Amino acid sequence: MIATFLAENDFSGKTIIPFCTSASDDIDNSLHIFSELCPDAEIAEGLTANDLNDIEPWIQELGNLLT
């Protein structure tokens, strides 16, 4: 489903910030898929987490990077 979404949309010049809550696989194992399907996009460092104590600081850091 995500692969179809990425393949069917143009992300040229955009930044993709991967995030997932799955504990079974780290997001870093999927980054190559983003790069293959969106070759003209920047793929930022992602996060795999399901604990707000991990997620909230990451979101705050992203906010600082995007401003």
mmCIF file of N, CA and C in Angstrom:
data_model
loop_
_atom_site.group_PDB
_atom_site.id
_atom_site.type_symbol
_atom_site.label_atom_id
_atom_site.label_comp_id
_atom_site.label_asym_id
_atom_site.label_seq_id
_atom_site.Cartn_x
_atom_site.Cartn_y
_atom_site.Cartn_z
ATOM 1 N N MET A 1 0.812 -1.178 0.000
ATOM 2 C CA MET A 1 0.000 0.000 0.000
ATOM 3 C C MET A 1 0.868 1.259 0.000
ATOM 4 N N ILE A 2 1.870 1.327 0.851
ATOM 5 C CA ILE A 2 2.756 2.487 0.886
ATOM 6 C C ILE A 2 3.556 2.577 -0.401
ATOM 7 N N ALA A 3 4.022 1.436 -0.900
ATOM 8 C CA ALA A 3 4.790 1.432 -2.144
ATOM 9 C C ALA A 3 3.951 1.982 -3.292
ATOM 10 N N THR A 4 2.679 1.629 -3.360
ATOM 11 C CA THR A 4 1.789 2.137 -4.405
ATOM 12 C C THR A 4 1.625 3.640 -4.271
ATOM 13 N N PHE A 5 1.412 4.116 -3.056
ATOM 14 C CA PHE A 5 1.271 5.553 -2.810
ATOM 15 C C PHE A 5 2.526 6.299 -3.250
ATOM 16 N N LEU A 6 3.688 5.796 -2.877
ATOM 17 C CA LEU A 6 4.942 6.455 -3.241
ATOM 18 C C LEU A 6 5.166 6.433 -4.744
ATOM 19 N N ALA A 7 4.869 5.310 -5.373
ATOM 20 C CA ALA A 7 5.097 5.169 -6.813
ATOM 21 C C ALA A 7 4.142 6.031 -7.636
ATOM 22 N N GLU A 8 2.949 6.266 -7.135
ATOM 23 C CA GLU A 8 1.942 6.992 -7.905
ATOM 24 C C GLU A 8 1.968 8.506 -7.694
ATOM 25 N N ASN A 9 2.843 8.990 -6.841
ATOM 26 C CA ASN A 9 2.916 10.424 -6.573
ATOM 27 C C ASN A 9 4.326 10.933 -6.819
ATOM 28 N N ASP A 10 4.424 12.188 -7.190
ATOM 29 C CA ASP A 10 5.721 12.800 -7.475
ATOM 30 C C ASP A 10 6.239 13.500 -6.225
ATOM 31 N N PHE A 11 7.305 12.982 -5.682
ATOM 32 C CA PHE A 11 7.908 13.561 -4.481
ATOM 33 C C PHE A 11 9.201 14.297 -4.802
ATOM 34 N N SER A 12 9.404 14.661 -6.059
ATOM 35 C CA SER A 12 10.601 15.396 -6.477
ATOM 36 C C SER A 12 10.749 16.667 -5.654
ATOM 37 N N GLY A 13 11.932 16.855 -5.088
ATOM 38 C CA GLY A 13 12.209 18.052 -4.310
ATOM 39 C C GLY A 13 11.590 18.067 -2.923
ATOM 40 N N LYS A 14 10.933 17.008 -2.542
ATOM 41 C CA LYS A 14 10.299 16.922 -1.222
ATOM 42 C C LYS A 14 11.190 16.142 -0.263
ATOM 43 N N THR A 15 10.944 16.327 1.017
ATOM 44 C CA THR A 15 11.630 15.552 2.047
ATOM 45 C C THR A 15 10.640 14.553 2.633
ATOM 46 N N ILE A 16 11.029 13.295 2.630
ATOM 47 C CA ILE A 16 10.211 12.236 3.211
ATOM 48 C C ILE A 16 10.822 11.867 4.553
ATOM 49 N N ILE A 17 9.996 11.875 5.596
ATOM 50 C CA ILE A 17 10.452 11.547 6.944
ATOM 51 C C ILE A 17 9.735 10.269 7.368
ATOM 52 N N PRO A 18 10.403 9.118 7.252
ATOM 53 C CA PRO A 18 9.759 7.839 7.573
ATOM 54 C C PRO A 18 9.531 7.668 9.079
ATOM 55 N N PHE A 19 8.407 7.075 9.419
ATOM 56 C CA PHE A 19 8.069 6.789 10.813
ATOM 57 C C PHE A 19 7.186 5.551 10.846
ATOM 58 N N CYS A 20 7.444 4.673 11.799
ATOM 59 C CA CYS A 20 6.546 3.536 11.998
ATOM 60 C C CYS A 20 6.531 3.155 13.472
ATOM 61 N N THR A 21 5.484 2.450 13.858
ATOM 62 C CA THR A 21 5.344 2.001 15.242
ATOM 63 C C THR A 21 5.560 0.507 15.377
ATOM 64 N N SER A 22 5.981 -0.140 14.325
ATOM 65 C CA SER A 22 6.186 -1.583 14.350
ATOM 66 C C SER A 22 7.408 -1.944 15.191
ATOM 67 N N ALA A 23 7.230 -2.890 16.066
ATOM 68 C CA ALA A 23 8.364 -3.352 16.871
ATOM 69 C C ALA A 23 9.077 -4.515 16.194
ATOM 70 N N SER A 24 8.506 -5.014 15.095
ATOM 71 C CA SER A 24 9.085 -6.193 14.454
ATOM 72 C C SER A 24 10.213 -5.855 13.484
ATOM 73 N N ASP A 25 10.261 -4.617 12.977
ATOM 74 C CA ASP A 25 11.283 -4.254 12.008
ATOM 75 C C ASP A 25 11.603 -2.775 12.150
ATOM 76 N N ASP A 26 12.860 -2.435 12.041
ATOM 77 C CA ASP A 26 13.301 -1.058 12.157
ATOM 78 C C ASP A 26 13.076 -0.330 10.836
ATOM 79 N N ILE A 27 12.718 0.931 10.878
ATOM 80 C CA ILE A 27 12.454 1.717 9.672
ATOM 81 C C ILE A 27 13.681 1.773 8.761
ATOM 82 N N ASP A 28 14.858 1.705 9.343
ATOM 83 C CA ASP A 28 16.085 1.749 8.538
ATOM 84 C C ASP A 28 16.153 0.615 7.523
ATOM 85 N N ASN A 29 15.494 -0.490 7.808
ATOM 86 C CA ASN A 29 15.486 -1.619 6.876
ATOM 87 C C ASN A 29 14.618 -1.350 5.655
ATOM 88 N N SER A 30 13.810 -0.295 5.686
ATOM 89 C CA SER A 30 12.915 0.025 4.575
ATOM 90 C C SER A 30 13.338 1.265 3.801
ATOM 91 N N LEU A 31 14.372 1.947 4.241
ATOM 92 C CA LEU A 31 14.741 3.204 3.602
ATOM 93 C C LEU A 31 15.109 3.031 2.135
ATOM 94 N N HIS A 32 15.673 1.882 1.778
ATOM 95 C CA HIS A 32 16.031 1.655 0.373
ATOM 96 C C HIS A 32 14.789 1.680 -0.525
ATOM 97 N N ILE A 33 13.651 1.275 0.009
ATOM 98 C CA ILE A 33 12.409 1.295 -0.772
ATOM 99 C C ILE A 33 12.013 2.735 -1.089
ATOM 100 N N PHE A 34 12.114 3.616 -0.092
ATOM 101 C CA PHE A 34 11.810 5.027 -0.319
ATOM 102 C C PHE A 34 12.743 5.605 -1.374
ATOM 103 N N SER A 35 14.006 5.295 -1.282
ATOM 104 C CA SER A 35 14.985 5.810 -2.240
ATOM 105 C C SER A 35 14.725 5.300 -3.652
ATOM 106 N N GLU A 36 14.327 4.044 -3.770
ATOM 107 C CA GLU A 36 14.046 3.475 -5.091
ATOM 108 C C GLU A 36 12.782 4.059 -5.709
ATOM 109 N N LEU A 37 11.738 4.235 -4.915
ATOM 110 C CA LEU A 37 10.458 4.708 -5.434
ATOM 111 C C LEU A 37 10.384 6.221 -5.563
ATOM 112 N N CYS A 38 11.236 6.923 -4.838
ATOM 113 C CA CYS A 38 11.232 8.391 -4.855
ATOM 114 C C CYS A 38 12.664 8.892 -5.045
ATOM 115 N N PRO A 39 13.259 8.611 -6.195
ATOM 116 C CA PRO A 39 14.678 8.919 -6.382
ATOM 117 C C PRO A 39 15.019 10.402 -6.326
ATOM 118 N N ASP A 40 14.037 11.279 -6.568
ATOM 119 C CA ASP A 40 14.300 12.712 -6.562
ATOM 120 C C ASP A 40 13.888 13.390 -5.258
ATOM 121 N N ALA A 41 13.589 12.591 -4.251
ATOM 122 C CA ALA A 41 13.215 13.126 -2.940
ATOM 123 C C ALA A 41 14.377 12.945 -1.972
ATOM 124 N N GLU A 42 14.397 13.780 -0.962
ATOM 125 C CA GLU A 42 15.369 13.614 0.124
ATOM 126 C C GLU A 42 14.719 12.719 1.175
ATOM 127 N N ILE A 43 15.433 11.693 1.604
ATOM 128 C CA ILE A 43 14.921 10.782 2.620
ATOM 129 C C ILE A 43 15.622 11.123 3.940
ATOM 130 N N ALA A 44 14.862 11.653 4.873
ATOM 131 C CA ALA A 44 15.418 12.046 6.167
ATOM 132 C C ALA A 44 15.543 10.824 7.079
ATOM 133 N N GLU A 45 16.259 11.011 8.171
ATOM 134 C CA GLU A 45 16.395 9.943 9.160
ATOM 135 C C GLU A 45 15.025 9.641 9.749
ATOM 136 N N GLY A 46 14.671 8.389 9.803
ATOM 137 C CA GLY A 46 13.369 7.988 10.308
ATOM 138 C C GLY A 46 13.415 7.524 11.750
ATOM 139 N N LEU A 47 12.280 7.065 12.216
ATOM 140 C CA LEU A 47 12.170 6.586 13.590
ATOM 141 C C LEU A 47 11.207 5.410 13.650
ATOM 142 N N THR A 48 11.583 4.408 14.407
ATOM 143 C CA THR A 48 10.696 3.304 14.757
ATOM 144 C C THR A 48 10.478 3.392 16.260
ATOM 145 N N ALA A 49 9.267 3.666 16.673
ATOM 146 C CA ALA A 49 8.981 3.801 18.104
ATOM 147 C C ALA A 49 7.480 3.728 18.327
ATOM 148 N N ASN A 50 7.092 3.344 19.515
ATOM 149 C CA ASN A 50 5.677 3.381 19.882
ATOM 150 C C ASN A 50 5.485 3.930 21.291
ATOM 151 N N ASP A 51 6.505 4.560 21.815
ATOM 152 C CA ASP A 51 6.461 5.156 23.143
ATOM 153 C C ASP A 51 6.542 6.675 22.993
ATOM 154 N N LEU A 52 5.576 7.399 23.543
ATOM 155 C CA LEU A 52 5.575 8.857 23.427
ATOM 156 C C LEU A 52 6.852 9.486 23.963
ATOM 157 N N ASN A 53 7.504 8.839 24.911
ATOM 158 C CA ASN A 53 8.752 9.375 25.441
ATOM 159 C C ASN A 53 9.856 9.371 24.388
ATOM 160 N N ASP A 54 9.738 8.522 23.388
ATOM 161 C CA ASP A 54 10.683 8.502 22.270
ATOM 162 C C ASP A 54 10.208 9.382 21.117
ATOM 163 N N ILE A 55 8.900 9.403 20.906
ATOM 164 C CA ILE A 55 8.330 10.090 19.748
ATOM 165 C C ILE A 55 8.324 11.608 19.921
ATOM 166 N N GLU A 56 7.910 12.091 21.080
ATOM 167 C CA GLU A 56 7.785 13.536 21.283
ATOM 168 C C GLU A 56 9.094 14.295 21.099
ATOM 169 N N PRO A 57 10.224 13.838 21.673
ATOM 170 C CA PRO A 57 11.482 14.559 21.430
ATOM 171 C C PRO A 57 11.891 14.538 19.950
ATOM 172 N N TRP A 58 11.604 13.426 19.269
ATOM 173 C CA TRP A 58 11.925 13.319 17.838
ATOM 174 C C TRP A 58 11.124 14.338 17.038
ATOM 175 N N ILE A 59 9.831 14.478 17.357
ATOM 176 C CA ILE A 59 8.987 15.459 16.671
ATOM 177 C C ILE A 59 9.478 16.873 16.947
ATOM 178 N N GLN A 60 9.850 17.150 18.170
ATOM 179 C CA GLN A 60 10.377 18.479 18.508
ATOM 180 C C GLN A 60 11.663 18.762 17.737
ATOM 181 N N GLU A 61 12.518 17.779 17.618
ATOM 182 C CA GLU A 61 13.756 17.932 16.863
ATOM 183 C C GLU A 61 13.452 18.178 15.387
ATOM 184 N N LEU A 62 12.479 17.462 14.834
ATOM 185 C CA LEU A 62 12.078 17.674 13.442
ATOM 186 C C LEU A 62 11.583 19.102 13.253
ATOM 187 N N GLY A 63 10.801 19.579 14.191
ATOM 188 C CA GLY A 63 10.294 20.946 14.106
ATOM 189 C C GLY A 63 11.417 21.952 14.061
ATOM 190 N N ASN A 64 12.451 21.724 14.834
ATOM 191 C CA ASN A 64 13.602 22.625 14.845
ATOM 192 C C ASN A 64 14.357 22.553 13.515
ATOM 193 N N LEU A 65 14.437 21.382 12.915
ATOM 194 C CA LEU A 65 15.141 21.216 11.646
ATOM 195 C C LEU A 65 14.368 21.833 10.482
ATOM 196 N N LEU A 66 13.042 21.823 10.556
ATOM 197 C CA LEU A 66 12.217 22.279 9.447
ATOM 198 C C LEU A 66 11.947 23.770 9.475
ATOM 199 N N THR A 67 12.300 24.455 10.551
ATOM 200 C CA THR A 67 12.041 25.897 10.619
ATOM 201 C C THR A 67 13.230 26.690 10.174
#
